[in-house]
XYZ file of C-alpha atoms in Angstrom:
652
model
C 71.845 206.267 82.804
C 70.675 209.843 82.804
C 71.095 212.088 79.809
C 74.429 213.986 79.986
C 73.906 217.688 80.479
C 76.203 219.998 78.582
C 77.988 222.270 81.017
C 79.660 225.331 79.587
C 83.104 226.508 80.555
C 83.584 229.564 82.726
C 83.459 231.852 79.705
C 79.859 233.023 79.527
C 79.573 234.874 76.218
C 78.026 232.821 73.382
C 79.821 234.876 70.766
C 82.441 233.255 68.578
C 85.667 235.155 69.100
C 89.074 235.038 67.404
C 92.161 236.549 68.977
C 95.357 236.686 66.905
C 98.638 237.180 68.703
C 102.193 237.175 67.417
C 102.834 233.553 68.374
C 99.343 232.252 69.204
C 95.819 232.087 67.846
C 92.935 231.767 70.320
C 89.364 230.854 69.406
C 86.534 230.975 71.957
C 82.891 230.030 71.345
C 81.622 230.329 74.914
C 81.731 226.566 75.426
C 85.474 226.040 75.165
C 88.649 227.874 74.208
C 91.178 226.577 71.693
C 94.767 227.853 71.550
C 97.103 227.127 68.641
C 100.639 228.183 67.828
C 101.067 230.800 65.115
C 102.014 229.947 62.388
C 102.695 226.329 63.373
C 99.119 225.226 64.021
C 99.990 222.994 66.976
C 97.249 222.797 69.615
C 98.672 223.912 72.951
C 95.499 224.618 74.867
C 91.912 223.383 75.224
C 90.114 225.101 78.090
C 86.792 223.540 79.027
C 84.416 223.154 81.970
C 86.712 224.815 84.475
C 89.773 222.805 83.428
C 92.478 225.214 82.318
C 93.981 222.790 79.802
C 92.820 219.329 78.768
C 96.173 218.736 77.059
C 99.545 217.702 78.463
C 102.450 220.067 77.804
C 105.089 218.555 80.119
C 105.869 215.247 78.412
C 109.555 214.657 77.552
C 108.468 214.433 73.898
C 105.180 214.895 72.052
C 102.900 217.385 73.745
C 99.513 218.926 73.017
C 97.711 218.185 69.788
C 99.331 217.967 66.364
C 99.363 216.420 62.925
C 102.379 214.283 62.097
C 103.670 211.794 59.567
C 106.409 209.248 59.058
C 108.227 209.190 55.728
C 111.270 207.662 54.046
C 113.308 207.944 50.884
C 112.748 205.484 48.017
C 114.461 202.146 48.508
C 114.102 202.207 52.288
C 113.501 198.722 53.682
C 110.756 198.365 56.273
C 107.980 200.631 57.401
C 109.721 203.233 59.514
C 111.496 206.367 58.449
C 111.733 209.934 59.679
C 109.214 211.324 62.130
C 107.814 214.643 60.956
C 105.700 216.675 63.379
C 104.006 219.063 60.990
C 104.261 222.766 61.728
C 102.948 225.406 59.373
C 105.034 228.292 58.088
C 102.055 230.490 57.242
C 98.721 231.220 58.912
C 95.505 232.472 57.357
C 91.960 233.063 58.503
C 89.777 231.396 55.868
C 86.352 232.117 57.375
C 85.378 234.464 60.184
C 81.668 234.990 60.790
C 79.376 234.981 63.789
C 78.640 231.311 63.128
C 81.989 229.862 62.044
C 85.732 230.328 62.106
C 88.019 228.320 59.836
C 91.788 228.609 60.202
C 94.535 227.422 57.863
C 98.109 226.562 58.847
C 100.103 225.709 55.732
C 103.548 224.233 55.352
C 104.974 224.736 51.900
C 107.847 222.580 50.742
C 111.338 224.035 50.680
C 113.774 222.091 48.450
C 116.711 223.263 50.580
C 115.219 221.331 53.506
C 114.650 218.195 51.470
C 116.297 215.857 53.985
C 114.480 217.317 56.985
C 110.836 216.880 56.130
C 108.589 215.223 53.596
C 108.147 216.692 50.084
C 104.510 217.702 50.484
C 102.493 220.872 50.719
C 100.273 220.432 53.757
C 97.345 222.691 54.600
C 95.957 221.936 58.074
C 92.511 223.358 58.844
C 90.570 223.898 62.060
C 86.864 224.749 62.168
C 85.018 226.051 65.219
C 81.261 226.570 65.074
C 79.332 228.940 67.291
C 77.133 226.408 69.048
C 79.367 223.333 68.920
C 81.037 221.711 71.971
C 84.168 220.817 70.060
C 86.134 221.511 66.908
C 86.837 219.957 63.528
C 90.172 219.390 61.837
C 91.129 218.270 58.368
C 94.195 218.548 56.155
C 94.956 218.729 52.455
C 98.138 216.907 51.443
C 99.587 217.578 48.008
C 102.563 216.130 46.141
C 103.344 218.369 43.192
C 105.194 217.975 39.906
C 108.339 219.676 41.210
C 108.663 217.389 44.234
C 111.005 214.405 44.582
C 110.048 210.790 45.174
C 109.396 209.568 48.706
C 107.436 207.021 50.745
C 104.608 207.966 53.089
C 104.465 205.417 55.901
C 102.016 206.989 58.306
C 100.016 210.127 59.016
C 97.596 211.031 61.783
C 96.354 213.648 64.201
C 97.377 213.000 67.809
C 96.326 214.398 71.166
C 98.397 214.052 74.328
C 95.913 214.583 77.139
C 96.565 215.694 80.703
C 98.259 212.854 82.580
C 96.715 214.036 85.811
C 93.163 214.352 84.516
C 92.491 211.596 81.968
C 92.762 208.018 83.183
C 89.573 206.296 81.986
C 89.729 205.182 78.344
C 86.732 204.048 76.275
C 86.780 202.854 72.666
C 83.992 200.240 72.659
C 81.217 199.088 74.974
C 83.342 196.124 76.027
C 86.756 197.806 75.863
C 86.981 200.581 78.410
C 88.900 200.844 81.661
C 91.128 202.914 83.901
C 94.613 202.798 82.368
C 97.960 202.750 84.178
C 100.173 205.807 84.299
C 102.838 206.487 81.652
C 105.556 206.176 84.307
C 104.378 202.608 84.952
C 105.669 201.626 81.528
C 109.180 202.931 82.203
C 111.947 200.893 83.908
C 112.103 199.866 86.681
C 108.313 200.030 87.123
C 107.721 198.390 83.759
C 109.529 195.562 81.988
C 109.629 195.470 78.198
C 108.447 192.164 76.790
C 108.936 190.754 73.262
C 108.716 194.227 71.686
C 108.683 197.790 73.046
C 104.929 198.339 72.885
C 104.222 195.444 75.268
C 105.219 196.140 78.870
C 104.717 194.069 82.022
C 103.818 196.301 84.957
C 106.041 194.990 87.771
C 105.945 197.932 90.197
C 103.220 200.364 89.131
C 102.385 203.439 91.163
C 98.964 201.944 91.876
C 99.284 198.309 93.051
C 96.066 197.162 91.352
C 97.870 197.232 87.995
C 100.724 194.982 89.152
C 101.221 191.943 86.950
C 99.208 193.274 84.020
C 100.447 193.764 80.487
C 99.892 197.110 78.791
C 100.049 197.314 75.001
C 98.368 199.929 72.804
C 97.592 197.324 70.152
C 95.149 195.635 72.536
C 92.853 198.586 71.776
C 93.068 198.423 67.982
C 89.875 198.590 65.972
C 88.656 197.886 62.430
C 88.008 200.950 60.292
C 84.306 200.169 60.007
C 83.912 200.292 63.800
C 86.497 202.962 64.580
C 84.123 205.914 64.862
C 84.472 207.237 68.416
C 86.975 206.772 71.221
C 88.711 208.813 73.868
C 89.049 209.481 77.573
C 87.014 210.526 80.583
C 88.307 212.774 83.348
C 86.651 211.613 86.563
C 86.933 214.885 88.503
C 85.344 216.971 87.182
C 83.450 214.581 84.891
C 84.638 215.599 81.403
C 84.952 213.608 78.202
C 87.421 214.098 75.337
C 86.386 212.184 72.222
C 87.761 211.735 68.730
C 84.912 211.139 66.276
C 85.534 209.989 62.701
C 82.265 210.282 60.755
C 83.474 208.694 57.506
C 86.008 206.116 56.359
C 86.387 207.564 52.868
C 89.857 208.970 53.559
C 91.206 205.953 55.447
C 93.247 203.244 53.751
C 92.941 199.492 53.319
C 89.196 198.994 53.272
C 86.590 198.456 55.989
C 88.319 195.798 58.094
C 91.800 197.332 58.120
C 92.735 197.778 61.782
C 94.369 200.689 63.524
C 95.164 202.308 66.838
C 92.659 204.296 68.888
C 93.382 205.534 72.430
C 95.950 204.219 74.893
C 98.303 204.984 77.790
C 99.987 208.393 77.856
C 96.999 209.307 77.668
C 96.935 209.453 73.865
C 94.014 209.722 71.442
C 94.678 209.235 67.730
C 92.925 209.676 64.417
C 94.892 207.400 62.102
C 94.703 208.151 58.378
C 97.609 206.181 56.905
C 99.534 203.466 58.716
C 101.305 200.176 58.144
C 99.596 198.537 61.122
C 98.286 195.038 60.343
C 99.599 195.240 56.796
C 103.261 196.111 56.946
C 105.183 197.073 53.840
C 102.078 196.665 51.679
C 100.633 199.814 53.253
C 103.623 202.052 52.537
C 102.592 204.630 49.920
C 105.330 205.231 47.298
C 105.338 208.471 45.321
C 107.386 208.898 42.184
C 109.304 212.011 41.236
C 106.803 214.645 40.170
C 103.816 212.348 40.708
C 100.762 214.586 41.166
C 98.601 213.635 44.157
C 96.210 215.398 46.454
C 94.111 213.996 49.269
C 91.913 215.411 52.001
C 92.160 213.641 55.351
C 89.153 214.347 57.559
C 87.421 216.309 58.855
C 87.369 214.570 62.203
C 85.549 216.029 65.193
C 86.944 216.519 68.677
C 83.920 216.393 70.957
C 83.897 217.659 74.547
C 81.172 216.751 77.023
C 80.509 216.883 80.752
C 77.971 216.048 83.469
C 77.347 217.661 86.816
C 76.640 214.480 88.790
C 79.743 212.322 89.278
C 77.497 209.272 89.504
C 76.727 209.805 85.814
C 80.359 210.082 84.745
C 80.396 206.955 82.575
C 77.278 208.159 80.753
C 79.667 210.474 78.913
C 80.539 207.458 76.735
C 76.879 206.943 75.822
C 76.566 210.625 74.993
C 79.705 210.462 72.844
C 78.192 207.570 70.869
C 75.025 209.575 70.318
C 77.079 212.506 69.104
C 79.003 210.189 66.785
C 75.753 209.081 65.133
C 74.769 212.713 64.699
C 78.089 213.494 63.001
C 77.792 210.438 60.743
C 74.324 211.553 59.682
C 75.673 215.024 58.843
C 78.319 213.653 56.463
C 79.460 215.114 54.150
C 79.707 218.310 56.160
C 78.413 221.495 54.569
C 80.790 223.892 56.328
C 84.397 223.075 55.276
C 85.414 225.844 52.885
C 88.056 224.016 50.857
C 86.989 223.284 47.298
C 88.888 220.007 47.664
C 86.135 218.755 49.996
C 83.021 218.125 47.849
C 79.672 218.861 49.445
C 76.543 216.759 49.291
C 75.314 218.087 45.924
C 78.740 217.510 44.384
C 78.740 213.792 45.142
C 77.086 210.773 43.561
C 75.713 207.363 44.484
C 75.632 203.745 43.322
C 73.227 200.911 43.999
C 72.540 197.393 42.824
C 72.204 193.798 43.899
C 74.884 191.143 44.347
C 74.116 187.442 44.137
C 76.345 184.378 44.380
C 76.521 181.578 41.857
C 77.895 178.300 43.224
C 76.350 175.332 41.465
C 77.636 172.906 44.087
C 75.632 174.661 46.797
C 72.499 175.760 44.963
C 71.059 175.506 41.483
C 69.672 178.996 41.970
C 71.581 182.191 42.603
C 71.965 182.982 46.286
C 71.623 186.511 47.674
C 75.012 187.882 48.805
C 73.825 188.416 52.354
C 75.928 190.850 54.391
C 78.462 191.278 51.595
C 81.078 193.992 51.888
C 80.585 196.105 48.756
C 82.737 199.100 47.968
C 84.091 201.579 45.485
C 87.866 202.034 45.417
C 90.403 203.216 42.829
C 90.774 200.983 39.755
C 92.823 197.839 40.250
C 92.701 194.065 40.334
C 90.184 192.103 42.383
C 91.103 192.539 46.053
C 93.463 195.434 45.391
C 91.443 197.691 47.673
C 93.018 196.111 50.743
C 96.411 197.642 49.955
C 95.178 200.750 48.117
C 96.198 203.871 50.009
C 96.348 206.869 47.654
C 92.688 207.354 46.835
C 89.297 207.298 48.522
C 87.142 204.281 49.343
C 83.398 203.959 50.020
C 81.940 200.819 51.573
C 78.651 199.377 52.715
C 77.112 196.015 53.592
C 74.388 194.478 51.465
C 71.075 193.518 53.019
C 69.753 189.974 53.390
C 68.666 189.941 49.745
C 71.996 191.243 48.469
C 70.844 194.777 47.713
C 73.358 197.551 48.352
C 73.482 201.333 48.144
C 76.481 203.628 48.597
C 75.795 207.332 49.013
C 77.953 210.465 49.109
C 80.695 209.232 46.790
C 83.288 211.723 45.645
C 83.390 212.244 41.879
C 85.989 210.027 40.240
C 86.759 206.772 38.502
C 86.379 203.589 40.517
C 86.012 199.861 40.395
C 83.322 198.114 42.392
C 84.715 195.419 44.694
C 83.074 192.960 47.061
C 83.536 189.909 49.182
C 80.859 187.751 50.735
C 81.118 186.150 54.183
C 80.719 182.418 53.727
C 82.426 182.368 50.332
C 86.084 182.543 49.372
C 87.761 185.091 47.171
C 87.129 188.580 45.845
C 84.607 189.994 43.415
C 85.300 192.830 40.996
C 82.691 194.248 38.624
C 84.216 194.172 35.150
C 82.927 197.607 34.140
C 84.593 200.788 35.419
C 82.418 203.102 37.493
C 82.435 206.850 36.847
C 80.846 208.917 39.602
C 79.867 212.503 38.846
C 78.006 215.138 40.814
C 74.430 214.011 41.560
C 74.866 210.781 39.564
C 72.977 207.675 40.692
C 74.483 204.570 39.106
C 72.334 201.430 39.083
C 74.402 198.329 38.347
C 71.420 196.011 38.262
C 72.033 192.433 39.373
C 75.684 191.416 39.650
C 76.750 187.781 39.865
C 79.755 186.651 41.872
C 80.986 183.152 41.022
C 83.542 182.269 43.726
C 86.328 179.909 42.763
C 85.059 176.364 42.624
C 86.190 173.294 40.672
C 84.179 170.512 42.254
C 82.132 169.443 45.264
C 83.469 169.919 48.773
C 85.029 166.818 50.317
C 85.837 168.566 53.594
C 86.424 172.035 54.956
C 88.037 173.622 58.011
C 86.920 176.985 59.369
C 84.591 179.678 58.073
C 85.491 181.803 55.029
C 85.174 185.201 56.713
C 88.758 186.564 56.542
C 89.362 185.933 60.229
C 90.905 183.255 62.438
C 88.532 184.098 65.300
C 86.613 180.822 65.020
C 89.694 178.711 65.733
C 91.107 177.789 69.133
C 92.376 180.794 71.052
C 94.207 179.598 74.186
C 94.002 181.051 77.645
C 96.884 183.445 78.253
C 99.832 182.783 80.489
C 98.640 183.998 83.931
C 101.807 186.096 84.163
C 100.759 188.193 81.154
C 97.162 189.271 81.675
C 95.166 192.312 80.701
C 92.332 192.108 83.228
C 89.941 193.810 80.827
C 89.804 190.730 78.600
C 89.376 188.119 81.320
C 85.972 186.453 80.877
C 85.545 188.140 77.496
C 85.614 185.266 74.967
C 85.083 187.628 72.017
C 88.250 189.527 72.950
C 90.381 186.677 74.299
C 92.718 186.861 71.292
C 93.804 190.335 72.456
C 95.798 188.944 75.383
C 99.580 189.106 75.190
C 101.848 186.166 74.383
C 99.324 183.670 73.040
C 101.827 182.515 70.424
C 103.932 181.036 73.239
C 101.055 178.783 74.288
C 101.407 176.645 71.158
C 104.453 174.827 72.530
C 102.661 174.358 75.862
C 99.744 172.669 74.133
C 101.872 170.730 71.636
C 105.112 170.023 73.526
C 106.216 166.933 71.632
C 104.627 167.026 68.188
C 102.819 169.500 66.015
C 99.099 169.849 65.480
C 97.232 166.973 63.854
C 93.685 167.560 62.652
C 91.572 164.564 61.686
C 88.663 165.307 59.392
C 85.465 163.840 60.779
C 86.531 163.714 64.411
C 88.489 166.900 65.152
C 86.688 170.180 65.856
C 88.333 173.286 64.433
C 86.940 175.355 67.313
C 88.973 173.258 69.750
C 91.653 171.466 67.744
C 92.924 174.071 65.267
C 95.259 176.596 66.914
C 94.501 180.157 65.861
C 97.991 180.743 64.406
C 100.660 178.513 62.905
C 103.713 179.834 64.689
C 107.289 178.711 65.118
C 108.479 176.481 67.946
C 111.079 177.795 70.383
C 114.034 175.426 70.793
C 116.477 177.689 72.656
C 117.395 181.286 73.346
C 116.399 183.183 70.227
C 116.260 179.866 68.388
C 113.149 178.565 66.645
C 112.193 175.837 64.228
C 109.411 175.539 61.670
C 106.165 173.755 62.460
C 104.329 171.277 60.259
C 100.634 170.676 60.763
C 98.830 167.614 59.474
C 95.330 167.219 58.079
C 94.308 163.556 58.035
C 91.339 162.456 55.947
C 89.961 159.331 54.321
C 88.899 158.804 50.728
C 86.769 155.773 49.903
C 87.821 155.998 46.286
C 89.901 158.160 43.963
C 88.287 159.907 41.014
C 90.780 159.537 38.181
C 88.809 161.752 35.767
C 90.417 165.012 36.897
C 92.407 166.879 39.510
C 91.402 167.676 43.057
C 91.767 171.236 44.347
C 92.965 172.380 47.748
C 91.961 175.945 48.558
C 93.781 177.684 51.382
C 92.672 181.128 52.523
C 94.900 182.940 55.004
C 93.786 185.790 57.235
C 97.351 186.833 58.068
C 100.969 186.234 57.120
C 104.142 187.639 58.651
C 107.445 186.898 56.912
C 106.287 183.347 56.279
C 106.588 180.601 53.700
C 103.687 178.162 53.478
C 104.626 174.797 52.001
C 102.054 172.148 51.111
C 102.885 168.471 50.728
C 100.452 165.645 49.993
C 101.195 162.263 51.574
C 104.957 162.897 51.416
C 106.164 164.913 54.394
C 109.776 165.239 53.284
C 109.458 165.624 49.524
C 111.389 168.524 48.010
C 110.478 170.703 46.393
C 107.069 170.754 48.081
C 103.931 170.293 45.992
C 103.215 173.978 46.589
C 105.077 176.914 48.121
C 103.710 180.384 48.676
C 107.158 181.929 48.654
C 107.918 184.573 51.254
C 104.675 186.384 52.054
C 103.344 189.033 54.382
C 104.544 191.528 56.944
C 101.316 192.381 58.743
C 102.624 191.445 62.218
C 99.168 190.378 63.360
C 100.454 187.740 65.781
C 102.354 190.356 67.780
C 99.559 192.922 67.460
C 96.899 190.774 69.147
C 94.785 190.331 66.043
C 93.073 187.531 64.171
C 93.423 189.015 60.704
C 95.730 191.202 58.672
C 95.848 190.935 54.889
C 93.885 188.254 53.062
C 95.601 185.635 50.889
C 94.044 182.883 48.791
C 96.018 179.993 47.339
C 94.615 177.327 45.039
C 96.622 174.118 44.913
C 95.990 171.515 42.238
C 96.287 167.982 43.617
C 96.668 165.261 40.999
C 94.578 162.126 41.525
C 97.804 160.128 41.562
C 98.970 161.939 44.680
C 96.029 160.663 46.714
C 95.416 157.256 48.244
C 92.367 155.157 48.797
C 91.971 155.200 52.558
C 93.959 157.576 54.783
C 95.655 160.628 53.326
C 97.703 163.356 55.000
C 98.193 166.939 53.875
C 101.231 168.550 55.484
C 101.156 172.323 56.002
C 104.575 173.653 56.896
C 105.379 177.224 57.868
C 108.970 176.916 56.763
C 110.483 180.167 58.031
C 111.659 180.228 61.630
C 113.524 183.467 62.305
C 111.239 184.762 65.063
C 108.560 183.716 67.528
C 106.323 186.354 65.971
C 106.505 185.064 62.413
C 103.729 182.827 61.201
C 100.400 182.559 59.440
C 96.736 182.505 60.373
C 94.269 180.447 58.402
C 90.876 181.714 57.392
C 89.527 178.602 55.686
C 90.706 175.391 54.012
C 88.707 173.265 51.594
C 89.410 170.174 49.508
C 87.342 169.822 46.340
C 86.841 166.714 44.242
C 87.205 166.871 40.456
C 84.332 168.580 38.614
C 81.083 166.704 38.247
C 79.488 166.352 34.866
C 76.329 168.358 34.210
C 74.259 165.238 34.788
C 75.204 165.184 38.474
C 73.604 168.505 39.413
């Protein structure tokens, strides 16, 4: 593909200009023109490349570009509360030079309006540079000592693009396509399926979409990969891209998933959400709890080409621009003192190795480990930590890691290693100061292990992707994912295929002859037995033991990659015994089954199995998902392992 050529808008002057009106603020840098409400700070116009406005202003609800949040009062059950589209009540020019303009739209909290919007002071910023084909936005949220308690469920910046202009969505090399129209999702053209987000297109305006399922969650992405996405206008060829150059202000760690771009056309920068985590991602604030956080900056990048044959090269150009923005992080130009610059940040480095005496007498390098700094907590707490900042990297093949550009603060160092169960936490607290360079030296992670492995199912990588993902029901297809094995789990309704594959009895896995890639269904779901009626499912693992070691206990380790309002019960050789040998209790609300994922939050359970519970010859472990309220409730396994009792030192 040819290199995209930047084409300026009809405004020819290269000067950066600011025009303040009574109800609007207009900024023009010769490449594009940005119009915001005054003092609200809502984006109502982006003029670029001959297009008068890239944004949609005629939707029934939600128009233009805006910051918003969802909040609730303490004690609220669930993850939804009041929608709060943030509008400032004061406007200020922070910087105005020939090279840069920075604008501030602030909403201060008014106690008399306590029930109408969230108790936060919010300062939304926009930055426009002289020679930049796009603009930056960030916001400073603050909960002060005179503010009441509340829950923050979600916050983001959203752009509603022109319905007429933007049809082609791209958020990954293998996930891009022309999307249906918003009207196609509305009755009678669209039929709602198991939940409102999933719609079957029964009579779309354009017949080629007929019979497809549209669901925004099919375009979700892990934080670590969610760096650039957006839309392309085909005539004239123009791209609108949301670029996130850092994950430091996102929540839940590197593999937390979130929305990107979808039908409307909508492009989002998600900062806080309960997606793929549920209630565990709701952020509770106590009365008077001091808190301040900077979300962003993110960059809205605009590009164009003259030759329509090169239209899709706009995606390649957007990826190149994303890498440029990543390399420029932390930005030098935001004026807020709450955003530390490069020389105000620190770094940490070290090496992580794994000690597992049943695999190797020597320490093993923690190859490809996820290593990160996050606020102090227990091992694994980073995956539900949402108030602070997080900084992550992957170690190299020898286990060496380096994390740069860390905000000053107190942290713990966390890690997990693909191929090994559990979470690592460095026992010493980490204090990062300006220009500090912490060297931890060699760190040793000793994953949980009692004895040698007798058998295992799956790969300990916090995902169910390696298990059997069925073909979708032909009536519920997204054509994008046909013939894409890596994305097959993103098809709608796969949970319903379990009963098709196991109509009479539940899954039975025989160690030594079954293949988890073919014989272990990707999710343990309920079984439908009538209209809105379901029953639990019980899976069996059959295995043989030539002899029983009476010198100690066996250990069953069960790692889950997802749980949604589920109860996992484990029984050994006694299917009906009550109480079960182990019960997880009610766990999880990540909704991963409905959201077309293969992982949500990670769980690890360690079940002691007494030698007297096992038999010489055939044994059966029964895994029951005991809760059966909904078709969408269930669990996903990451990895299961049975360990023998510990060996004496003489054996290894």
